[in-house]
mmCIF file of C-alpha atoms in Angstrom:
data_model
loop_
_atom_site.group_PDB
_atom_site.id
_atom_site.type_symbol
_atom_site.label_atom_id
_atom_site.label_comp_id
_atom_site.label_asym_id
_atom_site.label_seq_id
_atom_site.Cartn_x
_atom_site.Cartn_y
_atom_site.Cartn_z
ATOM 1 C CA MET N 24 9.782 -23.804 -12.960
ATOM 2 C CA MET N 25 13.401 -24.080 -11.848
ATOM 3 C CA ASP N 26 14.549 -23.886 -15.382
ATOM 4 C CA ILE N 27 12.695 -20.524 -15.798
ATOM 5 C CA VAL N 28 14.113 -19.255 -12.592
ATOM 6 C CA VAL N 29 17.671 -20.136 -13.614
ATOM 7 C CA ARG N 30 17.379 -18.571 -17.080
ATOM 8 C CA ASN N 31 15.971 -15.458 -15.458
ATOM 9 C CA LEU N 32 18.801 -15.374 -12.856
ATOM 10 C CA THR N 33 21.518 -15.805 -15.545
ATOM 11 C CA SER N 34 20.163 -13.122 -17.891
ATOM 12 C CA PRO N 35 22.571 -10.104 -18.260
ATOM 13 C CA ALA N 36 20.006 -7.625 -16.748
ATOM 14 C CA ILE N 37 19.542 -9.646 -13.548
ATOM 15 C CA LEU N 38 23.246 -10.425 -13.234
ATOM 16 C CA PHE N 39 24.090 -6.723 -13.439
ATOM 17 C CA PHE N 40 21.526 -6.045 -10.755
ATOM 18 C CA LEU N 41 23.058 -8.673 -8.518
ATOM 19 C CA LEU N 42 26.474 -7.171 -9.168
ATOM 20 C CA GLY N 43 25.179 -3.882 -7.846
ATOM 21 C CA LEU N 44 23.748 -5.702 -4.746
ATOM 22 C CA ILE N 45 27.102 -7.357 -4.041
ATOM 23 C CA ALA N 46 28.937 -4.069 -4.462
ATOM 24 C CA ALA N 47 26.599 -2.595 -1.831
ATOM 25 C CA PHE N 48 27.021 -5.519 0.579
ATOM 26 C CA VAL N 49 30.797 -5.436 0.474
ATOM 27 C CA LYS N 50 30.732 -1.571 0.752
ATOM 28 C CA SER N 51 32.606 -1.198 -2.537
ATOM 29 C CA ASP N 52 33.607 2.367 -3.612
ATOM 30 C CA LEU N 53 31.673 1.727 -6.854
ATOM 31 C CA LYS N 54 29.435 4.763 -7.337
ATOM 32 C CA PHE N 55 26.679 5.532 -9.767
ATOM 33 C CA PRO N 56 26.738 9.245 -10.733
ATOM 34 C CA LYS N 57 23.501 10.942 -9.704
ATOM 35 C CA GLY N 58 23.288 12.747 -13.099
ATOM 36 C CA LEU N 59 23.631 9.451 -14.953
ATOM 37 C CA SER N 60 20.858 7.848 -12.914
ATOM 38 C CA GLU N 61 18.547 10.710 -13.618
ATOM 39 C CA THR N 62 19.317 10.486 -17.338
ATOM 40 C CA LEU N 63 18.684 6.764 -17.590
ATOM 41 C CA SER N 64 15.444 7.174 -15.580
ATOM 42 C CA ILE N 65 14.189 9.765 -18.108
ATOM 43 C CA TYR N 66 15.220 7.597 -20.900
ATOM 44 C CA LEU N 67 13.175 4.606 -19.567
ATOM 45 C CA LEU N 68 10.203 6.722 -18.914
ATOM 46 C CA ILE N 69 10.141 8.120 -22.443
ATOM 47 C CA ALA N 70 10.841 4.830 -24.061
ATOM 48 C CA ILE N 71 7.928 3.076 -22.302
ATOM 49 C CA GLY N 72 5.534 5.886 -23.044
ATOM 50 C CA LEU N 73 6.461 6.118 -26.745
ATOM 51 C CA LYS N 74 6.146 2.374 -27.210
ATOM 52 C CA GLY N 75 2.891 2.367 -25.501
ATOM 53 C CA GLY N 76 1.479 5.242 -27.490
ATOM 54 C CA ILE N 77 2.562 3.823 -30.834
ATOM 55 C CA GLU N 78 0.939 0.481 -30.036
ATOM 56 C CA LEU N 79 -2.232 2.144 -28.849
ATOM 57 C CA SER N 80 -2.585 3.995 -32.140
ATOM 58 C CA GLN N 81 -2.964 0.508 -33.819
ATOM 59 C CA HIS N 82 -5.873 -0.717 -31.628
ATOM 60 C CA SER N 83 -9.511 0.132 -31.313
ATOM 61 C CA PHE N 84 -10.997 1.181 -28.028
ATOM 62 C CA THR N 85 -13.110 -1.931 -27.773
ATOM 63 C CA GLU N 86 -10.030 -4.079 -27.646
ATOM 64 C CA LEU N 87 -8.800 -2.160 -24.774
ATOM 65 C CA VAL N 88 -11.831 -1.918 -22.464
ATOM 66 C CA ARG N 89 -11.283 -5.102 -20.393
ATOM 67 C CA PRO N 90 -7.563 -4.522 -19.671
ATOM 68 C CA LEU N 91 -8.377 -0.831 -19.082
ATOM 69 C CA VAL N 92 -11.054 -1.641 -16.447
ATOM 70 C CA GLY N 93 -8.858 -4.194 -14.886
ATOM 71 C CA THR N 94 -5.931 -1.800 -14.482
ATOM 72 C CA LEU N 95 -8.135 0.773 -12.930
ATOM 73 C CA PHE N 96 -9.486 -1.865 -10.549
ATOM 74 C CA LEU N 97 -6.013 -2.690 -9.431
ATOM 75 C CA GLY N 98 -5.125 1.031 -9.039
ATOM 76 C CA ILE N 99 -7.946 1.454 -6.509
ATOM 77 C CA PHE N 100 -8.063 -1.983 -4.954
ATOM 78 C CA ILE N 101 -4.357 -2.474 -4.077
ATOM 79 C CA PRO N 102 -3.826 0.785 -2.080
ATOM 80 C CA ILE N 103 -7.049 0.168 -0.074
ATOM 81 C CA VAL N 104 -6.125 -3.371 0.876
ATOM 82 C CA THR N 105 -2.455 -2.331 1.590
ATOM 83 C CA PHE N 106 -3.549 0.459 3.906
ATOM 84 C CA ALA N 107 -5.894 -1.839 5.802
ATOM 85 C CA ILE N 108 -3.252 -4.542 6.281
ATOM 86 C CA CYS N 109 -0.590 -2.010 7.467
ATOM 87 C CA ARG N 110 -3.143 -0.525 10.096
ATOM 88 C CA ARG N 111 -4.067 -3.969 11.142
ATOM 89 C CA ILE N 112 -0.533 -4.869 12.154
ATOM 90 C CA GLY N 113 0.013 -1.611 13.895
ATOM 91 C CA ILE N 114 1.677 0.737 11.339
ATOM 92 C CA ASP N 115 0.601 4.307 11.910
ATOM 93 C CA ARG N 116 -1.646 6.135 9.486
ATOM 94 C CA LYS N 117 1.094 8.289 7.767
ATOM 95 C CA ASN N 118 3.470 5.425 7.071
ATOM 96 C CA ALA N 119 0.494 3.195 6.129
ATOM 97 C CA THR N 120 -0.529 5.853 3.552
ATOM 98 C CA ALA N 121 2.953 6.038 2.146
ATOM 99 C CA ILE N 122 3.230 2.254 1.838
ATOM 100 C CA ALA N 123 -0.202 1.986 0.236
ATOM 101 C CA ALA N 124 0.701 4.545 -2.378
ATOM 102 C CA THR N 125 4.057 2.820 -3.107
ATOM 103 C CA TYR N 126 2.505 -0.547 -3.677
ATOM 104 C CA GLY N 127 -0.506 0.653 -5.508
ATOM 105 C CA SER N 128 1.774 2.449 -7.989
ATOM 106 C CA VAL N 129 4.132 0.736 -10.331
ATOM 107 C CA SER N 130 7.894 0.152 -10.936
ATOM 108 C CA ILE N 131 8.729 0.905 -14.588
ATOM 109 C CA VAL N 132 12.092 -0.925 -14.243
ATOM 110 C CA THR N 133 10.364 -4.108 -13.052
ATOM 111 C CA PHE N 134 8.030 -3.781 -15.934
ATOM 112 C CA GLY N 135 10.982 -3.423 -18.341
ATOM 113 C CA ALA N 136 12.714 -6.363 -16.682
ATOM 114 C CA ALA N 137 9.480 -8.364 -17.294
ATOM 115 C CA ILE N 138 9.387 -7.559 -20.968
ATOM 116 C CA SER N 139 13.070 -8.794 -21.179
ATOM 117 C CA PHE N 140 11.952 -11.964 -19.354
ATOM 118 C CA LEU N 141 9.211 -12.578 -21.784
ATOM 119 C CA GLU N 142 11.627 -12.071 -24.696
ATOM 120 C CA LEU N 143 13.998 -14.544 -22.952
ATOM 121 C CA THR N 144 11.270 -17.154 -22.865
ATOM 122 C CA HIS N 145 10.021 -16.326 -26.354
ATOM 123 C CA THR N 146 6.564 -15.242 -25.093
ATOM 124 C CA SER N 147 4.514 -12.757 -27.104
ATOM 125 C CA TYR N 148 2.447 -10.129 -25.266
ATOM 126 C CA GLU N 149 0.202 -7.204 -26.246
ATOM 127 C CA PRO N 150 2.562 -4.248 -26.943
ATOM 128 C CA TYR N 151 -0.047 -1.749 -25.767
ATOM 129 C CA MET N 152 0.650 -2.982 -22.205
ATOM 130 C CA ASN N 153 3.254 -0.205 -22.017
ATOM 131 C CA ALA N 154 0.341 2.177 -21.866
ATOM 132 C CA PHE N 155 -1.071 0.672 -18.686
ATOM 133 C CA VAL N 156 2.177 1.463 -16.916
ATOM 134 C CA VAL N 157 1.184 5.085 -17.321
ATOM 135 C CA LEU N 158 -2.334 4.580 -16.265
ATOM 136 C CA LEU N 159 -1.437 2.755 -13.013
ATOM 137 C CA GLU N 160 0.990 5.522 -11.776
ATOM 138 C CA SER N 161 -1.571 8.060 -10.380
ATOM 139 C CA PRO N 162 -4.676 6.433 -9.057
ATOM 140 C CA ALA N 163 -3.010 4.666 -6.131
ATOM 141 C CA ILE N 164 -1.397 7.925 -4.916
ATOM 142 C CA ILE N 165 -4.637 9.837 -5.026
ATOM 143 C CA VAL N 166 -6.622 6.979 -3.406
ATOM 144 C CA SER N 167 -4.156 6.591 -0.576
ATOM 145 C CA LEU N 168 -4.110 10.159 0.320
ATOM 146 C CA LEU N 169 -7.937 10.356 0.238
ATOM 147 C CA LEU N 170 -7.996 7.532 2.706
ATOM 148 C CA LEU N 171 -5.683 9.445 4.980
ATOM 149 C CA GLN N 172 -7.667 12.533 4.697
ATOM 150 C CA LEU N 173 -10.927 10.733 5.491
ATOM 151 C CA LEU N 174 -9.441 9.090 8.528
ATOM 152 C CA GLU N 175 -7.763 12.075 10.105
ATOM 153 C CA LYS N 176 -9.687 13.045 13.327
ATOM 154 C CA GLU N 177 -8.978 16.692 12.791
ATOM 155 C CA THR N 178 -10.974 16.655 9.606
ATOM 156 C CA TYR N 179 -14.139 15.892 11.476
ATOM 157 C CA THR N 180 -13.800 18.633 14.045
ATOM 158 C CA LEU N 181 -13.713 21.532 11.526
ATOM 159 C CA ASN N 182 -16.806 23.419 10.472
ATOM 160 C CA ARG N 183 -18.076 22.669 6.934
ATOM 161 C CA MET N 184 -16.332 25.610 5.257
ATOM 162 C CA ASN N 185 -12.932 25.007 6.891
ATOM 163 C CA HIS N 186 -13.264 21.335 5.982
ATOM 164 C CA TYR N 187 -13.636 22.073 2.260
ATOM 165 C CA PHE N 188 -10.748 24.558 2.412
ATOM 166 C CA SER N 189 -8.467 22.181 4.213
ATOM 167 C CA ALA N 190 -9.316 19.370 1.809
ATOM 168 C CA TYR N 191 -8.628 21.651 -1.161
ATOM 169 C CA ALA N 192 -5.340 22.736 0.257
ATOM 170 C CA ALA N 193 -4.432 19.095 0.957
ATOM 171 C CA TYR N 194 -5.442 17.676 -2.412
ATOM 172 C CA THR N 195 -4.043 20.427 -4.621
ATOM 173 C CA PRO N 196 -0.350 19.356 -4.186
ATOM 174 C CA VAL N 197 -1.377 15.692 -4.373
ATOM 175 C CA LEU N 198 -3.181 16.127 -7.727
ATOM 176 C CA LYS N 199 -0.425 18.177 -9.081
ATOM 177 C CA GLU N 200 2.266 15.630 -8.152
ATOM 178 C CA SER N 201 0.077 12.659 -9.293
ATOM 179 C CA LEU N 202 -0.777 14.165 -12.652
ATOM 180 C CA PHE N 203 2.214 16.447 -13.387
ATOM 181 C CA GLY N 204 5.184 14.925 -11.440
ATOM 182 C CA LYS N 205 8.219 14.084 -13.516
ATOM 183 C CA SER N 206 7.592 10.394 -14.071
ATOM 184 C CA VAL N 207 3.811 10.784 -14.924
ATOM 185 C CA LEU N 208 4.406 13.855 -17.114
ATOM 186 C CA LEU N 209 7.178 12.239 -19.056
ATOM 187 C CA MET N 210 5.343 8.914 -19.618
ATOM 188 C CA LEU N 211 1.930 10.556 -20.405
ATOM 189 C CA GLY N 212 3.514 13.083 -22.649
ATOM 190 C CA SER N 213 5.520 10.427 -24.425
ATOM 191 C CA LEU N 214 2.406 8.223 -24.723
ATOM 192 C CA LEU N 215 0.428 10.959 -26.373
ATOM 193 C CA ILE N 216 3.362 11.840 -28.762
ATOM 194 C CA GLY N 217 3.525 8.150 -29.737
ATOM 195 C CA LEU N 218 -0.316 8.017 -30.061
ATOM 196 C CA LEU N 219 -0.448 11.000 -32.421
ATOM 197 C CA GLY N 220 2.709 9.924 -34.346
ATOM 198 C CA GLY N 221 1.648 6.319 -34.792
ATOM 199 C CA LYS N 222 3.601 4.152 -37.084
ATOM 200 C CA ASN N 223 5.111 7.122 -38.786
ATOM 201 C CA ALA N 224 6.974 7.986 -35.630
ATOM 202 C CA LEU N 225 8.542 4.438 -35.370
ATOM 203 C CA SER N 226 11.435 5.034 -37.794
ATOM 204 C CA VAL N 227 12.420 8.129 -35.851
ATOM 205 C CA VAL N 228 12.268 6.669 -32.339
ATOM 206 C CA LYS N 229 13.340 3.097 -32.979
ATOM 207 C CA PRO N 230 17.094 3.533 -33.125
ATOM 208 C CA LEU N 231 17.317 5.198 -29.718
ATOM 209 C CA PHE N 232 14.274 4.257 -27.683
ATOM 210 C CA ILE N 233 13.562 0.680 -28.944
ATOM 211 C CA ASP N 234 16.815 -0.831 -30.152
ATOM 212 C CA LEU N 235 18.965 0.483 -27.342
ATOM 213 C CA TYR N 236 16.311 -0.150 -24.555
ATOM 214 C CA PRO N 237 17.701 -3.634 -23.314
ATOM 215 C CA SER N 238 21.169 -2.281 -22.988
ATOM 216 C CA VAL N 239 20.206 0.904 -21.195
ATOM 217 C CA LEU N 240 18.048 -1.160 -18.763
ATOM 218 C CA ILE N 241 21.055 -3.299 -17.994
ATOM 219 C CA LEU N 242 23.115 -0.160 -17.007
ATOM 220 C CA PHE N 243 20.157 1.135 -14.989
ATOM 221 C CA LEU N 244 19.732 -2.084 -13.125
ATOM 222 C CA LEU N 245 23.342 -2.016 -12.032
ATOM 223 C CA GLY N 246 22.561 1.403 -10.350
ATOM 224 C CA MET N 247 19.403 0.004 -8.878
ATOM 225 C CA GLY N 248 21.302 -2.890 -7.393
ATOM 226 C CA LEU N 249 23.538 -0.343 -5.580
ATOM 227 C CA THR N 250 20.521 1.545 -4.323
ATOM 228 C CA ALA N 251 18.572 -1.585 -3.294
ATOM 229 C CA GLY N 252 21.502 -2.942 -1.262
ATOM 230 C CA SER N 253 21.868 0.311 0.643
ATOM 231 C CA GLN N 254 18.165 0.188 1.617
ATOM 232 C CA LEU N 255 18.353 -3.264 3.284
ATOM 233 C CA ALA N 256 19.790 -1.765 6.507
ATOM 234 C CA ALA N 257 16.686 0.263 6.961
ATOM 235 C CA ILE N 258 14.499 -2.873 6.650
ATOM 236 C CA ARG N 259 16.552 -4.794 9.325
ATOM 237 C CA LYS N 260 16.026 -1.737 11.633
ATOM 238 C CA TYR N 261 12.264 -1.969 11.587
ATOM 239 C CA GLY N 262 11.891 -5.681 12.000
ATOM 240 C CA VAL N 263 10.331 -8.811 10.593
ATOM 241 C CA LYS N 264 6.892 -7.314 9.905
ATOM 242 C CA LEU N 265 8.151 -5.161 7.020
ATOM 243 C CA VAL N 266 10.160 -8.030 5.622
ATOM 244 C CA MET N 267 7.015 -10.170 5.493
ATOM 245 C CA LEU N 268 5.037 -7.368 3.853
ATOM 246 C CA GLY N 269 7.808 -6.585 1.409
ATOM 247 C CA VAL N 270 7.673 -10.155 0.199
ATOM 248 C CA GLY N 271 4.022 -10.967 0.906
ATOM 249 C CA PHE N 272 2.493 -7.934 -0.961
ATOM 250 C CA PRO N 273 4.060 -8.788 -4.403
ATOM 251 C CA MET N 274 3.041 -12.508 -4.051
ATOM 252 C CA LEU N 275 -0.540 -11.524 -3.226
ATOM 253 C CA TYR N 276 -0.916 -8.815 -5.745
ATOM 254 C CA GLY N 277 0.933 -10.697 -8.386
ATOM 255 C CA LEU N 278 -1.639 -13.480 -8.023
ATOM 256 C CA ILE N 279 -4.528 -10.926 -8.267
ATOM 257 C CA GLY N 280 -2.927 -9.163 -11.219
ATOM 258 C CA VAL N 281 -2.486 -12.373 -13.065
ATOM 259 C CA SER N 282 -6.134 -13.316 -12.424
ATOM 260 C CA VAL N 283 -7.300 -9.871 -13.655
ATOM 261 C CA GLY N 284 -5.163 -10.278 -16.784
ATOM 262 C CA PHE N 285 -6.677 -13.620 -17.531
ATOM 263 C CA TYR N 286 -10.216 -12.426 -17.087
ATOM 264 C CA ALA N 287 -9.344 -9.373 -19.229
ATOM 265 C CA HIS N 288 -8.695 -11.897 -22.062
ATOM 266 C CA LEU N 289 -5.034 -10.977 -22.368
ATOM 267 C CA SER N 290 -2.559 -13.390 -23.907
ATOM 268 C CA LEU N 291 -0.071 -15.414 -21.741
ATOM 269 C CA GLY N 292 2.454 -12.589 -21.957
ATOM 270 C CA GLY N 293 -0.121 -9.887 -21.275
ATOM 271 C CA THR N 294 -1.336 -11.749 -18.383
ATOM 272 C CA VAL N 295 2.153 -11.963 -16.901
ATOM 273 C CA LEU N 296 2.729 -8.316 -17.452
ATOM 274 C CA MET N 297 -0.648 -7.473 -15.733
ATOM 275 C CA GLY N 298 0.675 -9.479 -12.724
ATOM 276 C CA VAL N 299 3.958 -7.645 -12.720
ATOM 277 C CA LEU N 300 2.158 -4.297 -12.762
ATOM 278 C CA ALA N 301 0.145 -5.325 -9.663
ATOM 279 C CA ALA N 302 3.103 -6.881 -7.934
ATOM 280 C CA SER N 303 5.614 -4.081 -8.442
ATOM 281 C CA ALA N 304 6.170 -1.039 -6.058
ATOM 282 C CA SER N 305 6.981 2.510 -7.096
ATOM 283 C CA TYR N 306 10.211 4.257 -6.137
ATOM 284 C CA ILE N 307 9.928 7.326 -8.207
ATOM 285 C CA ALA N 308 6.437 8.806 -8.540
ATOM 286 C CA ALA N 309 4.789 7.604 -5.350
ATOM 287 C CA PRO N 310 7.779 8.542 -3.025
ATOM 288 C CA ALA N 311 8.037 11.924 -4.670
ATOM 289 C CA ALA N 312 4.256 12.500 -3.887
ATOM 290 C CA MET N 313 4.716 11.216 -0.379
ATOM 291 C CA ARG N 314 7.622 13.397 0.389
ATOM 292 C CA ALA N 315 5.541 16.449 -0.717
ATOM 293 C CA SER N 316 2.104 15.447 0.835
ATOM 294 C CA VAL N 317 2.958 13.197 3.819
ATOM 295 C CA PRO N 318 6.419 14.467 5.048
ATOM 296 C CA GLU N 319 5.847 12.714 8.394
ATOM 297 C CA ALA N 320 6.121 9.290 6.775
ATOM 298 C CA ASN N 321 9.440 7.645 7.060
ATOM 299 C CA PRO N 322 11.089 7.179 3.609
ATOM 300 C CA SER N 323 13.400 4.411 5.060
ATOM 301 C CA ILE N 324 10.212 2.288 5.556
ATOM 302 C CA TYR N 325 8.395 2.616 2.213
ATOM 303 C CA LEU N 326 11.544 3.048 0.070
ATOM 304 C CA GLY N 327 13.313 0.380 2.001
ATOM 305 C CA MET N 328 10.477 -2.092 1.415
ATOM 306 C CA SER N 329 10.044 -1.199 -2.283
ATOM 307 C CA LEU N 330 13.737 -1.137 -3.191
ATOM 308 C CA GLY N 331 15.327 -3.310 -0.577
ATOM 309 C CA LEU N 332 12.718 -6.190 -0.698
ATOM 310 C CA THR N 333 10.056 -6.038 -3.312
ATOM 311 C CA PHE N 334 12.235 -4.972 -6.251
ATOM 312 C CA PRO N 335 14.846 -7.759 -5.749
ATOM 313 C CA PHE N 336 12.104 -10.305 -5.022
ATOM 314 C CA ASN N 337 10.191 -9.467 -8.291
ATOM 315 C CA LEU N 338 13.372 -9.585 -10.424
ATOM 316 C CA THR N 339 14.666 -12.928 -9.125
ATOM 317 C CA VAL N 340 11.570 -14.943 -7.996
ATOM 318 C CA GLY N 341 8.498 -13.049 -8.836
ATOM 319 C CA LEU N 342 8.830 -12.988 -12.591
ATOM 320 C CA PRO N 343 9.097 -16.813 -12.914
ATOM 321 C CA LEU N 344 6.356 -17.232 -10.420
ATOM 322 C CA TYR N 345 3.858 -14.952 -12.193
ATOM 323 C CA TYR N 346 4.774 -16.676 -15.468
ATOM 324 C CA GLN N 347 3.987 -20.057 -13.961
ATOM 325 C CA LEU N 348 0.562 -18.793 -12.587
ATOM 326 C CA ALA N 349 -0.259 -17.348 -15.940
ATOM 327 C CA GLN N 350 0.648 -20.548 -17.724
ATOM 328 C CA TRP N 351 -1.497 -22.462 -15.289
ATOM 329 C CA LEU N 352 -4.529 -20.304 -15.979
ATOM 330 C CA HIS N 353 -3.968 -20.402 -19.731
ATOM 331 C CA SER N 354 -3.671 -24.184 -19.793
#
């Protein structure tokens, strides 16, 4: 276990992330241009979608049924459990909703780092797992907001017609952001392009979106280190509860995700990736949807937990932990 942790911590991708964290801690004047961050984010979304689509074109639907059902289960189960835990410890409904959507959705960069980790340990995996990153983005956002809508007291005091009108007005922007927001649209569109192009598209996309992917990920992680370091102050402000959740959620959901991957008959690498999908927390799609649909929720809480705690935990400790769990199940 310790050997795997050390190898992970000394990989270039993680070291550049730690460099960004250090720069934020010491309040360095190192800045990551906003336009560059946006460009790298778009690149990663397209690369993951294309790779997933090309691989999906090589497999029959029967091969994908079990992991597909497992992914949908995680997309519904995780936000419900997260919401219930947050409410149980006294977090208000609006912030509980935002946290549930954030943890039910997925971090594409954590997934990309997990792929680099598997390559570092020479572990093979099902390449079509890239497609499940796309699948897991939207369900958690929709489920979380449905929970909030059902629990709002005002909903029950309206007459039937006003109830339906209010629900429609509330759900329309949610569905739009969940299905057509930047991250989902880019990944889903790239997935379909890769699926339609199949192997014929590989020669065109390989030089830019496959060969250069590890290097671009390193650069993006440097920027993410700067961002994560700046969010830690928000976590300290809101106390130990959020710290415990920010570390406890990925451990719990990583264990559940690894178990789902194993029972979906995935390989060792695929099982690890399913655990990572469950354990990671969104900082693009879900926060964008929450800003639009639940503006009362405090971004310092759900973004601080996602970027300041869960993201660093997964990169440094989580990946080797999920790998060990997956190895234990497959032994």
